Coordinates of C-alpha atoms in Angstrom, one line a residue:
K1 CA 20.3 -92.8 154.3
R2 CA 16.7 -93.7 155.1
A3 CA 15.5 -91.2 152.5
W4 CA 17.8 -92.8 149.9
E5 CA 16.6 -96.4 150.8
N6 CA 13.0 -95.3 150.5
A7 CA 13.6 -93.7 147.1
K8 CA 15.5 -96.8 146.0
R9 CA 12.7 -99.2 147.0
E10 CA 10.1 -97.1 145.3
I11 CA 11.9 -96.8 142.0
E12 CA 13.0 -100.5 142.0
A13 CA 9.3 -101.4 142.5
K14 CA 8.6 -99.9 139.2
G15 CA 11.1 -102.2 137.5
V16 CA 14.1 -99.9 137.4
V17 CA 17.4 -101.7 137.9
L18 CA 19.7 -99.9 140.4
D19 CA 22.2 -102.7 140.9
W20 CA 25.1 -101.5 138.9
N21 CA 26.7 -105.0 138.8
A22 CA 23.6 -106.3 137.0
L23 CA 24.3 -104.0 134.1
I24 CA 27.9 -105.0 133.5
P25 CA 28.0 -107.0 130.2
P26 CA 29.3 -110.6 130.5
P27 CA 32.5 -111.6 128.7
V28 CA 32.1 -112.9 125.1
P29 CA 34.4 -115.1 123.1
D30 CA 37.1 -113.1 121.3
D31 CA 36.5 -114.8 118.0
E32 CA 32.8 -113.6 118.2
N33 CA 33.6 -110.1 119.4
F34 CA 33.8 -107.1 117.1
F35 CA 36.2 -105.3 119.4
A36 CA 38.6 -108.3 119.6
A37 CA 39.1 -108.2 115.8
P38 CA 42.4 -106.5 114.6
K39 CA 42.5 -102.8 115.2
M40 CA 38.9 -102.4 116.4
Q41 CA 39.6 -101.8 120.1
E42 CA 42.5 -99.4 119.2
W43 CA 40.4 -97.4 116.7
F44 CA 37.0 -97.2 118.2
V45 CA 37.3 -97.3 122.0
K46 CA 38.1 -94.2 124.0
V47 CA 40.7 -94.8 126.7
T48 CA 39.6 -94.2 130.2
D49 CA 42.0 -91.3 130.8
W50 CA 39.8 -88.3 130.1
H51 CA 42.8 -86.2 129.4
H52 CA 44.0 -88.6 126.7
P53 CA 43.4 -87.3 123.1
L54 CA 40.6 -89.0 121.2
T55 CA 42.7 -89.3 118.0
N56 CA 44.5 -92.4 116.8
D57 CA 46.3 -93.5 113.6
L58 CA 43.0 -94.0 111.7
T59 CA 41.5 -90.6 112.6
E60 CA 44.8 -88.9 111.8
R61 CA 45.0 -90.6 108.4
L62 CA 41.4 -89.9 107.5
K63 CA 41.7 -86.1 108.1
N64 CA 40.6 -84.3 105.0
P65 CA 38.6 -81.0 104.8
D66 CA 36.9 -82.3 101.7
T67 CA 35.1 -85.0 103.8
V68 CA 32.6 -82.4 105.0
A69 CA 32.6 -80.2 101.9
T70 CA 29.7 -80.0 99.5
I71 CA 31.0 -81.7 96.3
T72 CA 29.0 -80.8 93.3
N73 CA 31.1 -81.7 90.2
A74 CA 32.6 -84.9 88.8
A75 CA 36.2 -83.8 89.0
A76 CA 36.0 -83.1 92.7
A77 CA 34.2 -86.4 93.2
E78 CA 36.8 -88.3 91.4
K79 CA 39.5 -86.6 93.4
Y80 CA 37.9 -87.4 96.7
L81 CA 37.4 -91.1 95.7
A82 CA 41.0 -91.4 94.5
W83 CA 42.2 -90.1 97.9
S84 CA 39.9 -92.2 100.0
D85 CA 40.5 -95.4 98.0
Q86 CA 43.7 -95.8 100.1
F87 CA 41.5 -96.7 103.1
E88 CA 39.7 -99.6 101.4
P89 CA 41.9 -102.1 103.4
D90 CA 40.8 -100.4 106.6
F91 CA 37.2 -100.5 105.6
D92 CA 37.6 -104.2 104.7
L93 CA 38.9 -104.8 108.2
I94 CA 35.8 -103.1 109.7
R95 CA 33.6 -105.2 107.4
E96 CA 35.3 -108.4 108.5
A97 CA 35.0 -107.4 112.2
L98 CA 31.3 -106.7 111.7
K99 CA 30.7 -110.3 110.8
R100 CA 31.2 -111.1 114.5
P101 CA 27.8 -111.1 116.4
Y102 CA 29.0 -109.4 119.6
A103 CA 30.3 -105.9 120.4
R104 CA 31.7 -105.7 123.9
M105 CA 34.5 -103.2 124.6
D106 CA 37.4 -104.4 126.7
G107 CA 37.9 -102.5 129.9
N108 CA 37.0 -102.0 133.5
Y109 CA 33.3 -101.9 134.1
S110 CA 33.4 -101.7 137.9
I111 CA 32.9 -97.9 138.1
P112 CA 30.2 -96.0 136.1
Y113 CA 31.5 -93.1 134.0
E114 CA 34.9 -94.7 133.9
I115 CA 33.8 -97.7 131.8
P116 CA 35.0 -98.0 128.2
I117 CA 33.0 -95.8 125.8
P118 CA 33.2 -95.4 122.0
N119 CA 35.7 -93.1 120.5
F120 CA 33.2 -90.7 119.1
V121 CA 35.9 -88.8 117.1
A122 CA 36.9 -92.0 115.2
V123 CA 33.3 -93.1 114.7
R124 CA 32.3 -89.7 113.4
I125 CA 35.2 -89.4 110.9
V126 CA 34.7 -92.9 109.5
A127 CA 31.0 -92.3 109.1
Q128 CA 31.6 -89.0 107.4
T129 CA 34.1 -90.5 105.0
L130 CA 31.8 -93.3 104.0
A131 CA 28.9 -90.9 103.5
Q132 CA 31.1 -88.6 101.3
R133 CA 32.3 -91.6 99.3
A134 CA 28.7 -92.6 98.7
K135 CA 27.7 -89.1 97.6
C136 CA 30.6 -88.9 95.2
N137 CA 29.8 -92.3 93.7
L138 CA 26.1 -91.2 93.3
L139 CA 27.3 -88.0 91.6
L140 CA 29.3 -90.1 89.2
G141 CA 26.4 -92.4 88.4
R142 CA 27.8 -95.4 90.3
P143 CA 24.9 -96.4 92.6
E144 CA 26.2 -99.9 93.2
A145 CA 29.5 -98.5 94.6
A146 CA 27.5 -96.0 96.7
L147 CA 25.3 -98.8 98.1
R148 CA 28.5 -100.6 99.2
D149 CA 29.5 -97.5 101.1
V150 CA 26.2 -96.7 102.8
T151 CA 25.7 -100.4 103.7
L152 CA 29.0 -100.3 105.6
L153 CA 27.9 -96.9 107.1
T154 CA 24.7 -98.4 108.6
D155 CA 26.3 -101.7 109.6
F156 CA 29.0 -99.7 111.3
S157 CA 26.6 -98.3 113.9
R158 CA 26.2 -101.9 115.3
L159 CA 29.5 -101.4 117.2
L160 CA 27.6 -98.8 119.4
K161 CA 24.8 -101.2 120.4
G162 CA 26.7 -103.4 122.9
A163 CA 25.5 -106.8 121.8
P164 CA 24.6 -109.2 123.2
T165 CA 22.9 -107.4 126.2
G166 CA 22.9 -103.8 125.0
K167 CA 23.8 -102.9 128.6
P168 CA 25.0 -100.7 130.0
M169 CA 23.7 -98.5 127.2
T170 CA 25.4 -95.2 127.8
L171 CA 23.8 -92.0 126.5
V172 CA 27.0 -91.2 124.7
A173 CA 26.8 -94.4 122.7
A174 CA 23.1 -94.1 122.0
M175 CA 23.4 -90.5 120.8
I176 CA 26.4 -91.3 118.6
N177 CA 24.2 -93.9 117.0
V178 CA 21.5 -91.4 116.5
A179 CA 24.0 -89.1 114.7
V180 CA 25.4 -91.8 112.5
T181 CA 21.8 -92.9 111.6
G182 CA 21.0 -89.3 110.6
L183 CA 24.1 -89.1 108.4
Y184 CA 23.1 -92.5 106.8
A185 CA 19.5 -91.3 106.2
D186 CA 20.7 -88.0 104.7
T187 CA 23.0 -89.9 102.3
V188 CA 20.3 -92.3 101.1
S189 CA 17.9 -89.4 100.7
E190 CA 20.4 -87.4 98.6
G191 CA 20.5 -90.3 96.2
L192 CA 16.7 -90.5 96.2
R193 CA 16.3 -86.9 95.4
A194 CA 18.7 -87.2 92.5
N195 CA 16.9 -90.4 91.3
E196 CA 20.3 -92.2 91.3
W197 CA 19.2 -95.3 93.1
Q198 CA 18.0 -98.1 90.8
A199 CA 15.1 -100.5 91.6
A200 CA 17.3 -103.3 93.0
Q201 CA 19.2 -100.9 95.3
L202 CA 15.9 -99.3 96.5
V203 CA 14.8 -102.7 97.8
V204 CA 18.1 -103.2 99.8
L205 CA 18.0 -99.6 101.1
Q206 CA 14.4 -99.9 102.1
K207 CA 15.2 -103.1 104.1
Q208 CA 18.1 -101.3 105.9
L209 CA 15.9 -98.3 106.7
A210 CA 13.1 -100.5 108.1
E211 CA 15.5 -102.0 110.6
I212 CA 16.4 -98.6 112.2
E213 CA 14.8 -98.3 115.6
L214 CA 16.5 -95.6 117.6
A215 CA 14.0 -95.4 120.5
P216 CA 14.9 -98.7 122.2
L217 CA 18.6 -97.7 122.4
V218 CA 17.9 -94.3 123.8
A219 CA 15.3 -95.7 126.2
G220 CA 17.9 -98.3 127.3
A221 CA 20.4 -95.5 128.0
F222 CA 17.9 -93.7 130.2
E223 CA 17.2 -97.1 131.9
S224 CA 20.9 -97.4 132.8
E225 CA 21.3 -93.8 134.0
P226 CA 19.8 -94.2 137.5
A227 CA 22.0 -97.1 138.3
M228 CA 25.1 -95.5 136.8
S229 CA 24.6 -92.1 138.5
S230 CA 23.4 -93.3 141.9
Y231 CA 26.2 -95.8 142.3
W232 CA 28.8 -93.2 141.1
L233 CA 27.4 -90.6 143.6
E234 CA 27.7 -93.1 146.4
I235 CA 31.4 -94.0 145.8
K236 CA 32.8 -90.6 145.0
R237 CA 34.1 -88.3 147.8
P238 CA 32.1 -85.1 148.3
S239 CA 35.1 -83.0 147.3
E240 CA 35.3 -84.7 144.0
L241 CA 31.5 -84.2 143.4
F242 CA 31.6 -80.6 144.3
D243 CA 34.6 -79.9 142.0
L244 CA 32.7 -81.5 139.2
S245 CA 29.5 -79.6 140.1
V246 CA 31.4 -76.3 139.8
N247 CA 32.8 -77.4 136.4
V248 CA 29.4 -78.3 135.1
T249 CA 27.2 -75.5 136.6
G250 CA 29.9 -72.8 136.9
P251 CA 30.9 -70.8 140.0
P252 CA 28.2 -69.3 142.1
K253 CA 26.8 -66.0 140.7
T254 CA 25.3 -64.8 144.0
K255 CA 26.6 -63.8 147.4
T256 CA 24.2 -65.9 149.5
L257 CA 25.4 -68.1 152.3
W258 CA 24.8 -71.2 150.2
A259 CA 26.8 -69.6 147.4
K260 CA 29.7 -69.0 149.8
I261 CA 29.5 -72.6 151.0
R262 CA 29.6 -73.8 147.3
S263 CA 32.7 -71.8 146.7
L264 CA 34.7 -73.6 149.2
K265 CA 37.6 -75.7 147.7
G266 CA 39.6 -78.7 148.5
R267 CA 39.1 -81.5 150.9
W268 CA 36.9 -79.6 153.3
W269 CA 33.9 -81.1 151.6
D270 CA 34.9 -84.5 152.8
L271 CA 33.9 -83.5 156.3
I272 CA 30.3 -83.4 155.2
P273 CA 28.2 -86.2 156.7
R274 CA 27.5 -89.1 154.3
G275 CA 23.8 -88.5 154.8
W276 CA 24.1 -85.4 152.7
I277 CA 25.1 -87.6 149.7
Y278 CA 22.2 -89.9 150.4
Q279 CA 19.7 -87.1 150.4
N280 CA 21.1 -85.8 147.1
I281 CA 20.8 -89.3 145.5
A282 CA 17.2 -89.5 146.7
S283 CA 16.5 -86.1 145.2
Y284 CA 18.2 -87.1 141.9
L285 CA 16.1 -90.4 141.7
E286 CA 12.9 -88.5 142.3
L287 CA 13.6 -86.1 139.5
M288 CA 14.9 -88.9 137.2
K289 CA 11.7 -90.9 137.9
K290 CA 9.5 -88.0 136.7
S291 CA 11.8 -87.3 133.7
R292 CA 11.8 -90.9 132.5
A293 CA 8.0 -91.1 132.5
S294 CA 7.9 -88.2 130.0
L295 CA 10.2 -89.7 127.4
F296 CA 8.1 -92.4 125.7
D297 CA 4.6 -93.8 125.8
E298 CA 4.0 -97.6 126.0
H299 CA 4.5 -97.8 122.2
Q300 CA 7.8 -95.8 122.3
F301 CA 6.2 -92.8 120.6
I302 CA 7.3 -89.4 121.8
H303 CA 5.0 -86.6 123.0
P304 CA 7.1 -83.4 123.0
S305 CA 4.8 -81.4 125.2
N306 CA 5.4 -84.0 128.0
T307 CA 9.1 -84.0 127.4
D308 CA 9.3 -80.2 127.4
Q309 CA 7.3 -79.8 130.6
A310 CA 9.5 -82.4 132.4
W311 CA 12.6 -80.6 131.2
K312 CA 11.3 -77.3 132.5
E313 CA 10.9 -78.8 135.9
V314 CA 14.5 -80.1 135.7
E315 CA 15.8 -76.7 134.7
Y316 CA 13.9 -75.1 137.5
Q317 CA 15.3 -77.6 140.0
T318 CA 18.9 -77.2 138.8
E319 CA 18.6 -73.4 138.8
H320 CA 17.4 -73.4 142.4
L321 CA 20.0 -75.6 144.0
G322 CA 19.7 -76.2 147.7
L323 CA 21.4 -78.4 150.2
F324 CA 19.7 -81.7 149.1
N325 CA 19.6 -81.2 145.3
Q326 CA 23.1 -79.8 144.7
L327 CA 24.1 -82.8 142.6
D328 CA 21.1 -82.9 140.3
A329 CA 22.8 -80.5 137.8
I330 CA 25.8 -82.9 137.2
A331 CA 23.8 -86.2 137.3
L332 CA 20.9 -85.4 135.0
P333 CA 21.5 -85.4 131.2
N334 CA 19.8 -82.9 128.9
F335 CA 17.2 -85.4 127.8
S336 CA 15.1 -82.8 125.9
K337 CA 17.8 -82.2 123.3
A338 CA 18.5 -86.0 123.1
M339 CA 14.8 -86.7 122.4
Q340 CA 14.6 -84.0 119.8
A341 CA 17.6 -85.4 117.9
L342 CA 16.3 -89.0 118.2
A343 CA 12.8 -88.0 116.9
F344 CA 14.3 -85.9 114.0
N345 CA 16.7 -88.6 112.8
Q346 CA 14.2 -91.4 113.2
T347 CA 11.7 -89.4 111.2
K348 CA 14.3 -88.9 108.4
A349 CA 14.9 -92.7 108.3
N350 CA 11.1 -93.4 108.3
E351 CA 10.4 -91.0 105.5
A352 CA 13.4 -92.3 103.4
Q353 CA 12.0 -95.8 103.8
I354 CA 8.6 -94.7 102.6
V355 CA 10.2 -92.8 99.7
C356 CA 12.0 -95.9 98.6
A357 CA 8.6 -97.6 98.4
L358 CA 7.1 -94.6 96.6
Q359 CA 9.9 -94.6 94.0
R360 CA 9.5 -98.3 93.4
Y361 CA 5.7 -97.8 92.9
Q362 CA 6.4 -94.9 90.6
L363 CA 8.8 -97.0 88.5
A364 CA 6.1 -99.7 88.2
H365 CA 3.0 -97.5 87.6
G366 CA 4.4 -94.2 86.2
E367 CA 2.9 -92.2 89.0
Y368 CA 2.8 -92.0 92.8
P369 CA -0.2 -93.5 94.7
E370 CA -3.1 -91.5 96.0
M371 CA -2.6 -93.0 99.5
L372 CA 0.3 -94.6 101.3
D373 CA -1.8 -97.6 102.1
T374 CA -1.7 -98.5 98.4
L375 CA 1.9 -99.4 98.8
M376 CA 1.1 -102.4 101.0
P377 CA 2.0 -105.2 100.8
Q378 CA 3.7 -105.2 97.4
F379 CA 6.0 -102.3 98.0
I380 CA 6.2 -102.0 101.7
E381 CA 5.3 -104.5 104.5
K382 CA 4.4 -101.9 107.1
I383 CA 4.2 -98.1 106.9
P384 CA 6.0 -96.5 109.8
H385 CA 3.9 -94.1 111.9
D386 CA 5.0 -90.7 113.0
I387 CA 7.3 -91.1 116.0
I388 CA 5.8 -87.8 117.3
G389 CA 2.5 -88.9 118.8
G390 CA 2.1 -92.2 116.8
Q391 CA -0.3 -90.9 114.2
P392 CA 0.2 -91.7 110.5
L393 CA 2.6 -89.5 108.6
H394 CA 1.0 -87.0 106.4
Y395 CA 1.0 -87.7 102.6
R396 CA -0.5 -86.2 99.5
R397 CA 0.2 -86.1 95.8
T398 CA 0.7 -82.7 94.2
D399 CA -0.4 -81.4 90.8
D400 CA 3.2 -81.3 89.5
G401 CA 3.5 -85.1 89.8
R402 CA 5.4 -85.0 93.1
F403 CA 4.3 -85.6 96.6
V404 CA 4.3 -84.1 100.1
L405 CA 5.3 -86.3 103.0
Y406 CA 5.9 -85.0 106.5
S407 CA 5.7 -85.5 110.3
V408 CA 4.1 -82.8 112.5
G409 CA 7.4 -82.2 114.1
W410 CA 8.3 -81.2 117.6
N411 CA 5.6 -78.6 117.9
E412 CA 3.0 -81.4 117.4
T413 CA 1.1 -79.1 115.0
D414 CA 0.2 -79.8 111.4
D415 CA 1.7 -76.9 109.5
G416 CA 0.7 -78.3 106.1
G417 CA 4.2 -79.5 105.3
S418 CA 5.9 -76.1 106.0
P419 CA 9.6 -77.1 106.4
G420 CA 11.0 -77.1 109.9
T421 CA 14.4 -78.0 111.2
L422 CA 16.0 -79.5 114.3
A423 CA 17.6 -76.1 115.0
D424 CA 14.1 -74.5 115.2
V425 CA 11.8 -77.1 116.7
K426 CA 9.1 -74.6 117.5
N427 CA 8.1 -74.0 113.9
G428 CA 7.3 -76.1 110.9
D429 CA 7.0 -79.8 110.1
W430 CA 9.7 -82.4 109.5
G431 CA 9.1 -83.4 105.9
W432 CA 10.6 -84.8 102.8
Q433 CA 12.4 -82.1 100.8
Y434 CA 12.8 -82.1 97.1
P435 CA 15.8 -80.3 95.5
A436 CA 15.2 -76.8 94.2
R437 CA 14.3 -76.8 90.6

């Protein structure tokens, strides 16, 4: 217990909140709460019973394989829109609920990891449906209708941000928001590549894209993690923790004495002295402290080499489990993958924002500018920097009247705009992609 108290004092001295009760969001008036609007709690909050299905009447009605299909012809686009028009009353309910300033899910917040969380299945299928509708409207030359759909898509992510406090910001909610943002940016970019957005719509979209800041939400999730995990580890019985440990890490693969101890089942673990739990929490906090320091710099830019190195240390620790770090494997999230997804989707949003300004400049001048700085202040107020490292994004005009725009990507190396992907972060840049001619 002394080890745990020392670790707690040290991490709290650095400004980390470990008091779980301090993170519980205060009640808000029902008439100002998104989740108190008709259907919103039912549709978009996961019940606390982990064995309960994530589907509900909305997700069941929205099921359609064409939602994730690549629609390339007008007939298919008309068919999809005709089918999805039946959900306009549901979308209008969401629009009306989003007029409320707060988003506090109803439920029991007393125990971490048993608090209400977003129903990610429902959020995903609504986001995918709106994105597909926007793409179909763009294909049919209806950019104003497409703008209505993508505006709801980006506004929809607000239910994941937990206003007014944004706490506790769970990693689940933060990463669902990252995914929805990526889908939104992809949809906007598809219209940009097809030159379907008109000047007035470009202004609206550029404003929406400029408001996207994923880093504070993900950082908030990692700020909440120590309080959530340490309190949860304290209140759970050792037998419950070990059952979960085996579920997460798998059964022991060796025949060492420690492996045999790990393989014990049932309530025998509850005979372990409570000090064992405290030592594990201290170990977890030490590892979490090192990990958090690697996520963002003071400007909330990301340095992948730092993140990768910290994750290697975590992997080594969780692969070499001993008596006092047994619970690290179940308490520490895979922050490396989370940071990659965050960086990739924020880059897509930043580049789409710049391309909106470039398209507006091209409409006014008949060509793209020599430098991005030329866009300011008439066409863009502030040019976003590369979230990887914080340097300016790379830009150049090409001889064919187009341009190249890219981030150095996760490998932190300028590959000249050679395309890279989130699936292969070791190679290539994250850049704006034109459609094949």
